[in-house]
mmCIF file of C-alpha atoms and ligand atoms in Angstrom:
data_model
loop_
_atom_site.group_PDB
_atom_site.id
_atom_site.type_symbol
_atom_site.label_atom_id
_atom_site.label_comp_id
_atom_site.label_asym_id
_atom_site.label_seq_id
_atom_site.Cartn_x
_atom_site.Cartn_y
_atom_site.Cartn_z
ATOM 1 C CA MET A 29 -68.524 -91.029 -47.127
ATOM 2 C CA ALA A 30 -67.226 -88.808 -45.054
ATOM 3 C CA PHE A 31 -64.945 -91.515 -43.614
ATOM 4 C CA SER A 32 -63.524 -92.566 -46.488
ATOM 5 C CA ARG A 33 -62.935 -89.386 -47.769
ATOM 6 C CA ALA A 34 -60.877 -89.147 -44.148
ATOM 7 C CA THR A 35 -59.122 -91.999 -44.827
ATOM 8 C CA GLY A 36 -58.091 -90.313 -48.506
ATOM 9 C CA LYS A 37 -56.451 -88.077 -47.369
ATOM 10 C CA HIS A 38 -54.236 -89.986 -45.740
ATOM 11 C CA ARG A 39 -53.290 -91.894 -48.725
ATOM 12 C CA ARG A 40 -50.511 -91.080 -51.389
ATOM 13 C CA PRO A 41 -51.146 -88.540 -52.536
ATOM 14 C CA SER A 42 -51.560 -88.912 -56.995
ATOM 15 C CA ALA A 43 -49.390 -87.662 -59.600
ATOM 16 C CA LEU A 44 -50.725 -84.589 -59.841
ATOM 17 C CA THR A 45 -50.633 -83.886 -55.812
ATOM 18 C CA ARG A 46 -46.931 -85.088 -55.809
ATOM 19 C CA ARG A 47 -46.244 -82.511 -58.495
ATOM 20 C CA THR A 48 -47.557 -80.339 -56.771
ATOM 21 C CA ALA A 49 -45.970 -81.266 -53.738
ATOM 22 C CA SER A 50 -42.405 -81.652 -55.684
ATOM 23 C CA ILE A 51 -42.992 -78.183 -56.804
ATOM 24 C CA ALA A 52 -43.468 -76.768 -53.907
ATOM 25 C CA GLY A 53 -40.885 -79.033 -52.341
ATOM 26 C CA VAL A 54 -38.461 -77.094 -54.746
ATOM 27 C CA ALA A 55 -40.502 -74.396 -53.511
ATOM 28 C CA ALA A 56 -39.145 -75.179 -49.577
ATOM 29 C CA LEU A 57 -36.491 -76.447 -50.918
ATOM 30 C CA THR A 58 -34.825 -72.813 -52.779
ATOM 31 C CA THR A 59 -36.634 -71.892 -49.963
ATOM 32 C CA THR A 60 -34.855 -73.936 -47.726
ATOM 33 C CA GLY A 61 -31.223 -72.554 -50.678
ATOM 34 C CA VAL A 62 -32.614 -69.264 -49.251
ATOM 35 C CA ILE A 63 -32.403 -70.211 -45.911
ATOM 36 C CA GLY A 64 -29.205 -72.279 -46.171
ATOM 37 C CA SER A 65 -27.688 -69.496 -47.722
ATOM 38 C CA LEU A 66 -29.023 -66.619 -45.882
ATOM 39 C CA GLY A 67 -27.872 -69.235 -42.517
ATOM 40 C CA SER A 68 -24.541 -69.466 -45.377
ATOM 41 C CA THR A 69 -24.505 -65.320 -45.105
ATOM 42 C CA ALA A 70 -26.041 -65.609 -41.482
ATOM 43 C CA PHE A 71 -22.548 -67.496 -40.241
ATOM 44 C CA ALA A 72 -20.031 -65.943 -43.516
ATOM 45 C CA ALA A 73 -22.304 -62.423 -41.512
ATOM 46 C CA ASP A 74 -20.697 -64.756 -38.860
ATOM 47 C CA ALA A 75 -17.313 -65.409 -39.944
ATOM 48 C CA LYS A 76 -16.813 -61.532 -40.993
ATOM 49 C CA THR A 77 -17.435 -60.905 -37.653
ATOM 50 C CA ALA A 78 -14.205 -61.182 -36.930
ATOM 51 C CA PRO A 79 -13.512 -57.664 -38.926
ATOM 52 C CA GLU A 80 -16.377 -57.249 -36.869
ATOM 53 C CA ASP A 81 -14.848 -57.850 -34.032
ATOM 54 C CA THR A 82 -11.978 -56.153 -35.071
ATOM 55 C CA GLY A 83 -14.388 -53.651 -36.177
ATOM 56 C CA THR A 84 -15.322 -53.546 -32.362
ATOM 57 C CA LEU A 85 -12.003 -53.655 -30.661
ATOM 58 C CA THR A 86 -11.478 -51.022 -34.202
ATOM 59 C CA LYS A 87 -13.894 -48.889 -32.228
ATOM 60 C CA ALA A 88 -13.262 -50.474 -28.976
ATOM 61 C CA VAL A 89 -9.022 -48.522 -29.908
ATOM 62 C CA SER A 90 -11.227 -45.670 -31.316
ATOM 63 C CA ILE A 91 -13.272 -46.006 -28.456
ATOM 64 C CA GLY A 92 -9.782 -45.696 -25.807
ATOM 65 C CA ASP A 93 -8.852 -42.930 -29.073
ATOM 66 C CA THR A 94 -11.742 -41.302 -27.774
ATOM 67 C CA LEU A 95 -10.030 -41.617 -24.238
ATOM 68 C CA THR A 96 -6.470 -41.008 -25.124
ATOM 69 C CA GLU A 97 -8.412 -38.242 -26.350
ATOM 70 C CA ARG A 98 -9.517 -37.244 -23.789
ATOM 71 C CA ILE A 99 -7.560 -37.739 -21.296
ATOM 72 C CA ASP A 100 -5.152 -36.325 -24.402
ATOM 73 C CA ALA A 101 -7.924 -32.855 -23.658
ATOM 74 C CA GLN A 102 -7.695 -33.633 -20.003
ATOM 75 C CA ALA A 103 -4.259 -32.341 -20.033
ATOM 76 C CA ALA A 104 -4.032 -30.105 -22.164
ATOM 77 C CA ALA A 105 -6.822 -28.645 -19.621
ATOM 78 C CA GLN A 106 -5.234 -29.145 -16.909
ATOM 79 C CA GLU A 107 -2.166 -27.380 -18.511
ATOM 80 C CA GLU A 108 -3.863 -24.861 -19.215
ATOM 81 C CA ALA A 109 -5.655 -23.885 -15.856
ATOM 82 C CA ALA A 110 -2.698 -24.619 -14.146
ATOM 83 C CA GLU A 111 -0.812 -22.050 -16.665
ATOM 84 C CA ARG A 112 -3.366 -19.909 -16.639
ATOM 85 C CA ALA A 113 -3.230 -20.552 -12.562
ATOM 86 C CA ALA A 114 0.962 -19.775 -12.768
ATOM 87 C CA ALA A 115 -0.136 -16.608 -15.169
ATOM 88 C CA GLU A 116 -2.436 -15.220 -12.881
ATOM 89 C CA GLU A 117 -0.339 -15.970 -9.694
ATOM 90 C CA LYS A 118 2.479 -13.771 -11.634
ATOM 91 C CA ALA A 119 -0.034 -11.011 -11.851
ATOM 92 C CA GLU A 120 -1.487 -10.990 -8.870
ATOM 93 C CA ALA A 121 2.605 -11.162 -8.201
ATOM 94 C CA GLU A 122 3.325 -8.503 -10.182
ATOM 95 C CA ALA A 123 0.615 -6.003 -8.830
ATOM 96 C CA LYS A 124 1.498 -7.188 -5.395
ATOM 97 C CA ARG A 125 5.018 -6.093 -6.496
ATOM 98 C CA LYS A 126 3.549 -3.193 -8.356
ATOM 99 C CA ALA A 127 1.290 -1.252 -5.084
ATOM 100 C CA GLU A 128 4.239 -2.959 -2.571
ATOM 101 C CA ALA A 129 6.167 -0.378 -4.878
ATOM 102 C CA LYS A 130 3.554 2.208 -5.134
ATOM 103 C CA ALA A 131 3.104 1.993 -1.371
ATOM 104 C CA LYS A 132 7.041 2.503 -0.632
ATOM 105 C CA ALA A 133 7.150 5.285 -3.156
ATOM 106 C CA GLU A 134 3.631 6.901 -1.544
ATOM 107 C CA ARG A 135 5.054 5.955 1.555
ATOM 108 C CA GLU A 136 8.668 7.356 0.570
ATOM 109 C CA ALA A 137 7.752 10.988 -0.689
ATOM 110 C CA LYS A 138 5.381 11.307 2.387
ATOM 111 C CA GLU A 139 8.512 10.600 4.715
ATOM 112 C CA ARG A 140 10.547 13.131 2.097
ATOM 113 C CA ALA A 141 7.502 15.870 2.696
ATOM 114 C CA ALA A 142 7.811 15.269 6.002
ATOM 115 C CA ARG A 143 11.351 15.488 6.246
ATOM 116 C CA GLU A 144 11.121 18.599 4.142
ATOM 117 C CA ALA A 145 8.588 19.876 6.625
ATOM 118 C CA GLU A 146 10.023 19.077 9.759
ATOM 119 C CA ARG A 147 13.829 20.608 8.141
ATOM 120 C CA LYS A 148 10.929 24.188 7.319
ATOM 121 C CA ARG A 149 10.115 24.210 10.503
ATOM 122 C CA LEU A 150 12.997 23.987 12.154
ATOM 123 C CA ASN A 151 14.445 26.502 10.333
ATOM 124 C CA THR A 152 11.464 28.491 10.951
ATOM 125 C CA PHE A 153 12.133 31.626 13.420
ATOM 126 C CA ILE A 154 9.030 32.924 15.085
ATOM 127 C CA ALA A 155 8.814 36.255 18.209
ATOM 128 C CA PRO A 156 9.546 35.088 20.987
ATOM 129 C CA ILE A 157 6.510 36.693 22.738
ATOM 130 C CA ALA A 158 2.927 36.110 20.092
ATOM 131 C CA GLY A 159 1.007 38.769 18.862
ATOM 132 C CA SER A 160 2.785 41.241 20.960
ATOM 133 C CA TYR A 161 4.973 44.554 20.120
ATOM 134 C CA VAL A 162 8.308 46.489 19.852
ATOM 135 C CA SER A 163 7.661 48.651 23.280
ATOM 136 C CA THR A 164 10.878 49.681 23.880
ATOM 137 C CA ALA A 165 13.781 49.704 21.091
ATOM 138 C CA TYR A 166 17.304 48.402 20.706
ATOM 139 C CA LYS A 167 19.673 50.688 21.322
ATOM 140 C CA ALA A 168 17.118 52.904 23.920
ATOM 141 C CA GLY A 169 18.849 56.031 25.485
ATOM 142 C CA GLY A 170 18.094 55.795 29.325
ATOM 143 C CA ALA A 171 19.244 55.510 32.810
ATOM 144 C CA VAL A 172 17.781 51.938 33.133
ATOM 145 C CA TRP A 173 20.649 49.972 31.293
ATOM 146 C CA SER A 174 23.876 49.983 32.850
ATOM 147 C CA SER A 175 25.775 50.374 29.383
ATOM 148 C CA GLY A 176 23.905 53.205 28.897
ATOM 149 C CA SER A 177 21.459 52.139 26.279
ATOM 150 C CA HIS A 178 19.464 49.117 25.414
ATOM 151 C CA THR A 179 20.962 46.308 24.477
ATOM 152 C CA GLY A 180 18.285 44.208 23.063
ATOM 153 C CA ILE A 181 14.588 44.767 22.208
ATOM 154 C CA ASP A 182 11.855 45.116 25.113
ATOM 155 C CA PHE A 183 8.295 43.142 23.638
ATOM 156 C CA HIS A 184 5.291 43.596 25.529
ATOM 157 C CA ALA A 185 4.117 40.626 27.704
ATOM 158 C CA ALA A 186 2.152 40.687 30.351
ATOM 159 C CA SER A 187 3.221 38.392 33.930
ATOM 160 C CA GLY A 188 3.030 34.904 32.980
ATOM 161 C CA THR A 189 2.950 34.994 29.810
ATOM 162 C CA SER A 190 4.790 32.119 27.805
ATOM 163 C CA VAL A 191 8.054 32.957 26.619
ATOM 164 C CA ARG A 192 8.962 31.058 22.988
ATOM 165 C CA SER A 193 12.027 30.009 21.922
ATOM 166 C CA VAL A 194 12.432 32.074 18.613
ATOM 167 C CA GLY A 195 14.622 28.384 16.283
ATOM 168 C CA MET A 196 15.989 26.005 16.770
ATOM 169 C CA GLY A 197 18.959 24.934 19.367
ATOM 170 C CA THR A 198 20.124 24.204 23.152
ATOM 171 C CA VAL A 199 20.509 25.999 25.998
ATOM 172 C CA VAL A 200 23.124 26.928 27.038
ATOM 173 C CA GLU A 201 22.275 29.918 30.386
ATOM 174 C CA ALA A 202 19.017 29.378 32.148
ATOM 175 C CA GLY A 203 19.451 30.751 35.725
ATOM 176 C CA TRP A 204 19.490 34.156 37.551
ATOM 177 C CA GLY A 205 22.088 36.696 35.109
ATOM 178 C CA GLY A 206 21.371 39.864 38.039
ATOM 179 C CA ALA A 207 20.504 42.956 35.803
ATOM 180 C CA TYR A 208 18.297 40.624 33.705
ATOM 181 C CA GLY A 209 17.009 38.533 36.424
ATOM 182 C CA ASN A 210 15.977 35.045 35.556
ATOM 183 C CA ASN A 211 17.133 34.761 32.414
ATOM 184 C CA VAL A 212 17.889 31.890 29.174
ATOM 185 C CA VAL A 213 20.408 32.069 26.916
ATOM 186 C CA ILE A 214 19.856 29.622 23.993
ATOM 187 C CA LYS A 215 23.001 28.781 21.273
ATOM 188 C CA MET A 216 21.075 28.920 17.706
ATOM 189 C CA ASN A 217 21.451 26.471 15.490
ATOM 190 C CA ASP A 218 22.840 29.601 12.700
ATOM 191 C CA GLY A 219 25.685 29.613 15.572
ATOM 192 C CA THR A 220 23.762 33.047 17.029
ATOM 193 C CA TYR A 221 22.880 33.474 20.585
ATOM 194 C CA THR A 222 19.378 34.522 21.703
ATOM 195 C CA GLN A 223 18.061 35.647 24.967
ATOM 196 C CA TYR A 224 15.650 35.961 26.920
ATOM 197 C CA GLY A 225 15.108 38.064 30.537
ATOM 198 C CA HIS A 226 13.721 39.487 33.673
ATOM 199 C CA LEU A 227 11.169 35.271 33.215
ATOM 200 C CA SER A 228 8.999 35.294 36.128
ATOM 201 C CA SER A 229 10.180 31.715 35.885
ATOM 202 C CA ILE A 230 12.296 29.522 33.718
ATOM 203 C CA THR A 231 10.925 25.894 32.165
ATOM 204 C CA VAL A 232 14.385 24.663 30.579
ATOM 205 C CA THR A 233 17.732 23.567 31.698
ATOM 206 C CA VAL A 234 21.255 24.057 30.115
ATOM 207 C CA GLY A 235 21.826 21.558 27.552
ATOM 208 C CA GLN A 236 18.759 21.101 26.667
ATOM 209 C CA GLN A 237 17.264 21.213 22.649
ATOM 210 C CA VAL A 238 14.238 23.771 21.930
ATOM 211 C CA THR A 239 13.116 23.990 18.832
ATOM 212 C CA PRO A 240 11.143 27.156 17.449
ATOM 213 C CA GLY A 241 8.163 28.208 19.188
ATOM 214 C CA GLN A 242 8.845 25.838 21.969
ATOM 215 C CA GLN A 243 8.018 27.094 25.881
ATOM 216 C CA ILE A 244 11.607 27.674 27.752
ATOM 217 C CA GLY A 245 9.526 29.949 30.121
ATOM 218 C CA LEU A 246 6.918 32.822 30.873
ATOM 219 C CA SER A 247 7.482 36.331 30.955
ATOM 220 C CA GLY A 248 7.604 38.602 34.387
ATOM 221 C CA ALA A 249 9.663 41.537 36.044
ATOM 222 C CA THR A 250 12.840 39.857 37.600
ATOM 223 C CA GLY A 251 16.187 41.604 37.585
ATOM 224 C CA ASN A 252 16.445 45.154 37.036
ATOM 225 C CA VAL A 253 13.034 46.414 35.654
ATOM 226 C CA THR A 254 9.934 48.699 35.940
ATOM 227 C CA GLY A 255 7.157 46.735 34.967
ATOM 228 C CA PRO A 256 6.653 43.063 33.381
ATOM 229 C CA HIS A 257 7.588 43.063 29.785
ATOM 230 C CA LEU A 258 10.572 40.333 27.757
ATOM 231 C CA HIS A 259 13.552 41.303 26.983
ATOM 232 C CA PHE A 260 14.819 39.951 23.745
ATOM 233 C CA GLU A 261 18.431 40.070 22.689
ATOM 234 C CA ALA A 262 20.711 38.623 19.985
ATOM 235 C CA ARG A 263 23.565 38.261 19.862
ATOM 236 C CA THR A 264 26.641 36.427 18.082
ATOM 237 C CA SER A 265 28.574 35.345 20.922
ATOM 238 C CA PRO A 266 26.245 33.605 24.587
ATOM 239 C CA ASP A 267 28.408 36.815 26.910
ATOM 240 C CA TYR A 268 26.667 40.592 27.340
ATOM 241 C CA GLY A 269 28.179 43.722 24.358
ATOM 242 C CA SER A 270 28.219 40.938 21.967
ATOM 243 C CA ASP A 271 24.442 41.739 21.310
ATOM 244 C CA ILE A 272 23.513 43.197 17.602
ATOM 245 C CA ASP A 273 19.990 44.208 15.718
ATOM 246 C CA PRO A 274 17.718 41.948 17.693
ATOM 247 C CA VAL A 275 14.440 43.457 15.309
ATOM 248 C CA ALA A 276 16.691 42.943 11.712
ATOM 249 C CA TYR A 277 18.547 39.546 13.178
ATOM 250 C CA LEU A 278 14.442 38.570 13.224
ATOM 251 C CA ARG A 279 13.081 39.333 10.103
ATOM 252 C CA SER A 280 16.715 37.657 8.976
ATOM 253 C CA HIS A 281 14.864 35.171 9.539
ATOM 254 C CA GLY A 282 11.601 35.744 8.565
ATOM 255 C CA VAL A 283 10.251 37.036 10.853
ATOM 256 C CA SER A 284 7.787 40.279 10.703
ATOM 257 C CA ILE A 285 8.463 42.546 13.314
HETATM 258 ZN ZN1 ZN B 312 14.668 45.388 27.845
#
């Protein structure tokens, strides 16, 4: 029995079964149609892959655009960076120029100040013996002077004391001066002359330029003297007899005496 039933299953189906099968077939067909439709849709979609490819292309172009934009952006960034670098370079150059101009101005101001200080120093007059005093006045009378009166002033100074030029000038005489002993005569820059006598030694030579305070020799007691001191004269010429008041002369040149 199980045999016939089993065989029966392989027999042609009954009408009902066929109808059912048929309905199922329609359903199957419908399904197929759907599938076909789906397939067709799929195909259509495939067919539409062109636009979609175009879309892809568009996308590629859009990627291209992005790249272009990126390149443009990079170029813009590079240009901006270059402009920034150029601006920085310009600013640096400007800062350097300003710093150099400032340094130059400062250097020039310093040089001007130094020149002014030097000019002032060179125009300054000082006493021929530092920290000394006048021991014998100008025009003082006495047998010791051949003219009958003192043609200069005497500064108290022990032998070997530094004797300095009272101002800037040129040595016009340096050597033995008779009653003056070893003496130095300097033509000052203002055209006047100064003379220094009784020196124990002379440290300048004729023609030498001297500045205020520069040592020209050492004091002593050479020539017609009773003791060591510095004999100082101010003159209008290099010669004996053209003497002027040395105290007034030094004071007129700013020396406190
Ligand atoms: Zn004297």
